[in-house]
Amino acid sequence: MAQETIFSKIIRQEIPATLLYQDELVTAFPDIAPKAKVHILIVPNKQIATANDIQTEDEVVIGRMYRVAKQLAKEQGIDESGYRLIMNCNEHGGQEVYHIHLHLVGGEPLGPMLTVK
Ligand code: 5GP
């Protein structure tokens, strides 16, 4: 198994973080360095290092991540104005933490989807 990251400690509440949601499969908490007015991370409780490591057996947890993301978007009042769900993968994708997570970002216009170069 890939080496544990800070996210496992947050999930187990061994380090402080405001949990916005937690169930038997996923946990959500605010990003420590928000890129928009709303920036929440939705992570599987089980460590999966990158999108490349998602297995068939993970389909339920991946689906739960999206279901919880839309629930949090509604709770944050951004479901109608809109938001973006992002999962970065590896170096070119800009992944910093090797425990997959969905970024839920919104609360203001987000501009173009990507800027390359
Ligand atoms: P990535 O670049 O891997 O897609 O995104 C990692 C995200 O995790 C970044 O947006 C970063 O701000 C956030 N992050 C890194 N360390 C911590 C932490 O200790 N606590 C929280 N809440 N977010 C973190």
PDB file of C-alpha atoms and ligand atoms in Angstrom:
ATOM      1  CA  MET A   1       0.000   0.000   0.000  1.00  0.00           C
ATOM      2  CA  ALA A   2       1.180   3.544  -0.737  1.00  0.00           C
ATOM      3  CA  GLN A   3       2.599   5.554   2.122  1.00  0.00           C
ATOM      4  CA  GLU A   4       0.012   7.248   4.284  1.00  0.00           C
ATOM      5  CA  THR A   5      -0.520  10.998   3.880  1.00  0.00           C
ATOM      6  CA  ILE A   6      -1.739  13.771   6.147  1.00  0.00           C
ATOM      7  CA  PHE A   7      -5.279  13.044   4.956  1.00  0.00           C
ATOM      8  CA  SER A   8      -5.361   9.692   6.820  1.00  0.00           C
ATOM      9  CA  LYS A   9      -4.575  11.540  10.059  1.00  0.00           C
ATOM     10  CA  ILE A  10      -7.354  14.049   9.353  1.00  0.00           C
ATOM     11  CA  ILE A  11      -9.804  11.214   8.608  1.00  0.00           C
ATOM     12  CA  ARG A  12      -8.896   9.535  11.921  1.00  0.00           C
ATOM     13  CA  GLN A  13      -9.095  12.966  13.613  1.00  0.00           C
ATOM     14  CA  GLU A  14      -5.555  12.636  14.914  1.00  0.00           C
ATOM     15  CA  ILE A  15      -4.878  16.194  13.763  1.00  0.00           C
ATOM     16  CA  PRO A  16      -7.382  19.040  13.923  1.00  0.00           C
ATOM     17  CA  ALA A  17      -9.631  19.734  10.958  1.00  0.00           C
ATOM     18  CA  THR A  18     -13.260  20.709  10.740  1.00  0.00           C
ATOM     19  CA  LEU A  19     -15.014  17.691   9.309  1.00  0.00           C
ATOM     20  CA  LEU A  20     -17.918  18.834   7.144  1.00  0.00           C
ATOM     21  CA  TYR A  21     -19.031  15.275   6.471  1.00  0.00           C
ATOM     22  CA  GLN A  22     -17.965  11.750   7.426  1.00  0.00           C
ATOM     23  CA  ASP A  23     -19.436   8.321   6.909  1.00  0.00           C
ATOM     24  CA  GLU A  24     -18.032   4.812   6.609  1.00  0.00           C
ATOM     25  CA  LEU A  25     -16.602   5.513   3.140  1.00  0.00           C
ATOM     26  CA  VAL A  26     -15.699   9.183   2.779  1.00  0.00           C
ATOM     27  CA  THR A  27     -14.696  12.305   4.710  1.00  0.00           C
ATOM     28  CA  ALA A  28     -14.909  15.977   3.695  1.00  0.00           C
ATOM     29  CA  PHE A  29     -13.102  18.984   5.144  1.00  0.00           C
ATOM     30  CA  PRO A  30     -12.137  22.504   4.020  1.00  0.00           C
ATOM     31  CA  ASP A  31      -8.944  22.907   1.995  1.00  0.00           C
ATOM     32  CA  ILE A  32      -6.219  24.514   4.130  1.00  0.00           C
ATOM     33  CA  ALA A  33      -5.331  26.921   1.278  1.00  0.00           C
ATOM     34  CA  PRO A  34      -8.657  27.692  -0.427  1.00  0.00           C
ATOM     35  CA  LYS A  35      -8.491  28.696  -4.114  1.00  0.00           C
ATOM     36  CA  ALA A  36     -12.079  30.040  -4.117  1.00  0.00           C
ATOM     37  CA  LYS A  37     -14.687  31.165  -1.581  1.00  0.00           C
ATOM     38  CA  VAL A  38     -15.763  27.543  -1.246  1.00  0.00           C
ATOM     39  CA  HIS A  39     -13.021  24.923  -1.441  1.00  0.00           C
ATOM     40  CA  ILE A  40     -13.728  21.576   0.149  1.00  0.00           C
ATOM     41  CA  LEU A  41     -11.896  18.266  -0.215  1.00  0.00           C
ATOM     42  CA  ILE A  42     -13.851  15.013  -0.388  1.00  0.00           C
ATOM     43  CA  VAL A  43     -11.639  12.013   0.242  1.00  0.00           C
ATOM     44  CA  PRO A  44     -12.146   8.263   0.534  1.00  0.00           C
ATOM     45  CA  ASN A  45     -11.441   6.946   4.040  1.00  0.00           C
ATOM     46  CA  LYS A  46      -9.423   4.204   2.386  1.00  0.00           C
ATOM     47  CA  GLN A  47      -6.170   5.427   0.918  1.00  0.00           C
ATOM     48  CA  ILE A  48      -6.059   5.281  -2.884  1.00  0.00           C
ATOM     49  CA  ALA A  49      -2.896   7.058  -4.022  1.00  0.00           C
ATOM     50  CA  THR A  50      -3.906   8.363  -7.459  1.00  0.00           C
ATOM     51  CA  ALA A  51      -6.723   8.113  -9.995  1.00  0.00           C
ATOM     52  CA  ASN A  52      -4.564   5.477 -11.703  1.00  0.00           C
ATOM     53  CA  ASP A  53      -4.981   3.252  -8.639  1.00  0.00           C
ATOM     54  CA  ILE A  54      -8.803   3.209  -8.647  1.00  0.00           C
ATOM     55  CA  GLN A  55      -9.993  -0.397  -8.919  1.00  0.00           C
ATOM     56  CA  THR A  56     -13.334  -1.929  -9.864  1.00  0.00           C
ATOM     57  CA  GLU A  57     -13.953  -2.581  -6.163  1.00  0.00           C
ATOM     58  CA  ASP A  58     -13.703   1.184  -5.551  1.00  0.00           C
ATOM     59  CA  GLU A  59     -16.688   2.093  -7.736  1.00  0.00           C
ATOM     60  CA  VAL A  60     -18.985   2.496  -4.740  1.00  0.00           C
ATOM     61  CA  VAL A  61     -16.627   4.802  -2.868  1.00  0.00           C
ATOM     62  CA  ILE A  62     -15.979   6.911  -5.971  1.00  0.00           C
ATOM     63  CA  GLY A  63     -19.712   7.267  -6.499  1.00  0.00           C
ATOM     64  CA  ARG A  64     -20.136   8.250  -2.852  1.00  0.00           C
ATOM     65  CA  MET A  65     -17.514  10.999  -3.262  1.00  0.00           C
ATOM     66  CA  TYR A  66     -19.604  12.601  -6.020  1.00  0.00           C
ATOM     67  CA  ARG A  67     -22.875  12.150  -4.141  1.00  0.00           C
ATOM     68  CA  VAL A  68     -21.399  13.823  -1.057  1.00  0.00           C
ATOM     69  CA  ALA A  69     -19.892  16.590  -3.222  1.00  0.00           C
ATOM     70  CA  LYS A  70     -23.301  17.573  -4.587  1.00  0.00           C
ATOM     71  CA  GLN A  71     -24.796  17.414  -1.085  1.00  0.00           C
ATOM     72  CA  LEU A  72     -22.085  19.741   0.236  1.00  0.00           C
ATOM     73  CA  ALA A  73     -22.566  22.065  -2.750  1.00  0.00           C
ATOM     74  CA  LYS A  74     -26.223  22.377  -1.781  1.00  0.00           C
ATOM     75  CA  GLU A  75     -25.359  22.917   1.903  1.00  0.00           C
ATOM     76  CA  GLN A  76     -22.893  25.644   0.897  1.00  0.00           C
ATOM     77  CA  GLY A  77     -25.562  27.303  -1.271  1.00  0.00           C
ATOM     78  CA  ILE A  78     -23.568  26.965  -4.493  1.00  0.00           C
ATOM     79  CA  ASP A  79     -25.513  24.211  -6.231  1.00  0.00           C
ATOM     80  CA  GLU A  80     -27.503  26.596  -8.413  1.00  0.00           C
ATOM     81  CA  SER A  81     -24.714  29.119  -9.093  1.00  0.00           C
ATOM     82  CA  GLY A  82     -22.405  26.250 -10.013  1.00  0.00           C
ATOM     83  CA  TYR A  83     -19.102  24.761  -9.008  1.00  0.00           C
ATOM     84  CA  ARG A  84     -16.261  22.603 -10.246  1.00  0.00           C
ATOM     85  CA  LEU A  85     -15.202  19.114  -9.137  1.00  0.00           C
ATOM     86  CA  ILE A  86     -11.540  18.369  -9.817  1.00  0.00           C
ATOM     87  CA  MET A  87      -9.275  15.396  -9.218  1.00  0.00           C
ATOM     88  CA  ASN A  88      -5.623  15.977 -10.046  1.00  0.00           C
ATOM     89  CA  CYS A  89      -3.399  13.049 -11.008  1.00  0.00           C
ATOM     90  CA  ASN A  90       0.383  12.830 -10.712  1.00  0.00           C
ATOM     91  CA  GLU A  91       2.930  15.460 -11.609  1.00  0.00           C
ATOM     92  CA  HIS A  92       1.432  17.019 -14.738  1.00  0.00           C
ATOM     93  CA  GLY A  93      -1.978  17.076 -13.084  1.00  0.00           C
ATOM     94  CA  GLY A  94      -0.520  19.035 -10.167  1.00  0.00           C
ATOM     95  CA  GLN A  95      -1.234  16.396  -7.528  1.00  0.00           C
ATOM     96  CA  GLU A  96       0.440  17.223  -4.207  1.00  0.00           C
ATOM     97  CA  VAL A  97      -1.212  14.786  -1.818  1.00  0.00           C
ATOM     98  CA  TYR A  98      -1.127  11.130  -2.861  1.00  0.00           C
ATOM     99  CA  HIS A  99      -4.484  10.165  -1.404  1.00  0.00           C
ATOM    100  CA  ILE A 100      -7.152  10.862  -4.011  1.00  0.00           C
ATOM    101  CA  HIS A 101      -9.548  13.692  -3.340  1.00  0.00           C
ATOM    102  CA  LEU A 102     -12.218  15.647  -5.130  1.00  0.00           C
ATOM    103  CA  HIS A 103     -11.821  19.394  -4.907  1.00  0.00           C
ATOM    104  CA  LEU A 104     -15.242  21.057  -4.647  1.00  0.00           C
ATOM    105  CA  VAL A 105     -14.647  24.690  -5.633  1.00  0.00           C
ATOM    106  CA  GLY A 106     -17.137  27.486  -6.167  1.00  0.00           C
ATOM    107  CA  GLY A 107     -18.862  30.422  -4.553  1.00  0.00           C
ATOM    108  CA  GLU A 108     -17.623  32.775  -7.293  1.00  0.00           C
ATOM    109  CA  PRO A 109     -16.968  32.608 -11.060  1.00  0.00           C
ATOM    110  CA  LEU A 110     -14.083  30.217 -11.644  1.00  0.00           C
ATOM    111  CA  GLY A 111     -12.901  31.381 -15.050  1.00  0.00           C
ATOM    112  CA  PRO A 112     -11.648  29.075 -17.791  1.00  0.00           C
ATOM    113  CA  MET A 113     -11.260  25.425 -16.980  1.00  0.00           C
ATOM    114  CA  LEU A 114      -7.492  25.356 -17.464  1.00  0.00           C
ATOM    115  CA  THR A 115      -4.547  27.559 -18.155  1.00  0.00           C
ATOM    116  CA  VAL A 116      -1.673  25.678 -19.738  1.00  0.00           C
ATOM    117  CA  LYS A 117       1.576  27.688 -19.815  1.00  0.00           C
TER     118      LYS A 117
HETATM  119  P1  5GP B   1      -3.727  18.277  -4.958  1.00  0.00           P
HETATM  120  O1  5GP B   1      -2.756  19.273  -5.487  1.00  0.00           O
HETATM  121  O2  5GP B   1      -3.054  17.033  -4.433  1.00  0.00           O
HETATM  122  O3  5GP B   1      -4.851  17.980  -5.908  1.00  0.00           O
HETATM  123  O4  5GP B   1      -4.445  18.997  -3.755  1.00  0.00           O
HETATM  124  C1  5GP B   1      -4.012  18.897  -2.431  1.00  0.00           C
HETATM  125  C2  5GP B   1      -4.770  19.920  -1.642  1.00  0.00           C
HETATM  126  O5  5GP B   1      -4.657  19.588  -0.269  1.00  0.00           O
HETATM  127  C3  5GP B   1      -4.265  21.356  -1.801  1.00  0.00           C
HETATM  128  O6  5GP B   1      -5.314  22.181  -2.296  1.00  0.00           O
HETATM  129  C4  5GP B   1      -3.802  21.735  -0.412  1.00  0.00           C
HETATM  130  O7  5GP B   1      -4.085  23.087  -0.093  1.00  0.00           O
HETATM  131  C5  5GP B   1      -4.574  20.764   0.472  1.00  0.00           C
HETATM  132  N1  5GP B   1      -3.900  20.406   1.720  1.00  0.00           N
HETATM  133  C6  5GP B   1      -2.603  20.025   1.865  1.00  0.00           C
HETATM  134  N2  5GP B   1      -2.335  19.740   3.153  1.00  0.00           N
HETATM  135  C7  5GP B   1      -3.489  19.951   3.838  1.00  0.00           C
HETATM  136  C8  5GP B   1      -3.832  19.815   5.211  1.00  0.00           C
HETATM  137  O8  5GP B   1      -3.027  19.459   6.071  1.00  0.00           O
HETATM  138  N3  5GP B   1      -5.109  20.101   5.548  1.00  0.00           N
HETATM  139  C9  5GP B   1      -6.043  20.495   4.618  1.00  0.00           C
HETATM  140  N4  5GP B   1      -7.266  20.755   5.069  1.00  0.00           N
HETATM  141  N5  5GP B   1      -5.744  20.628   3.311  1.00  0.00           N
HETATM  142  C10 5GP B   1      -4.477  20.358   2.921  1.00  0.00           C
END
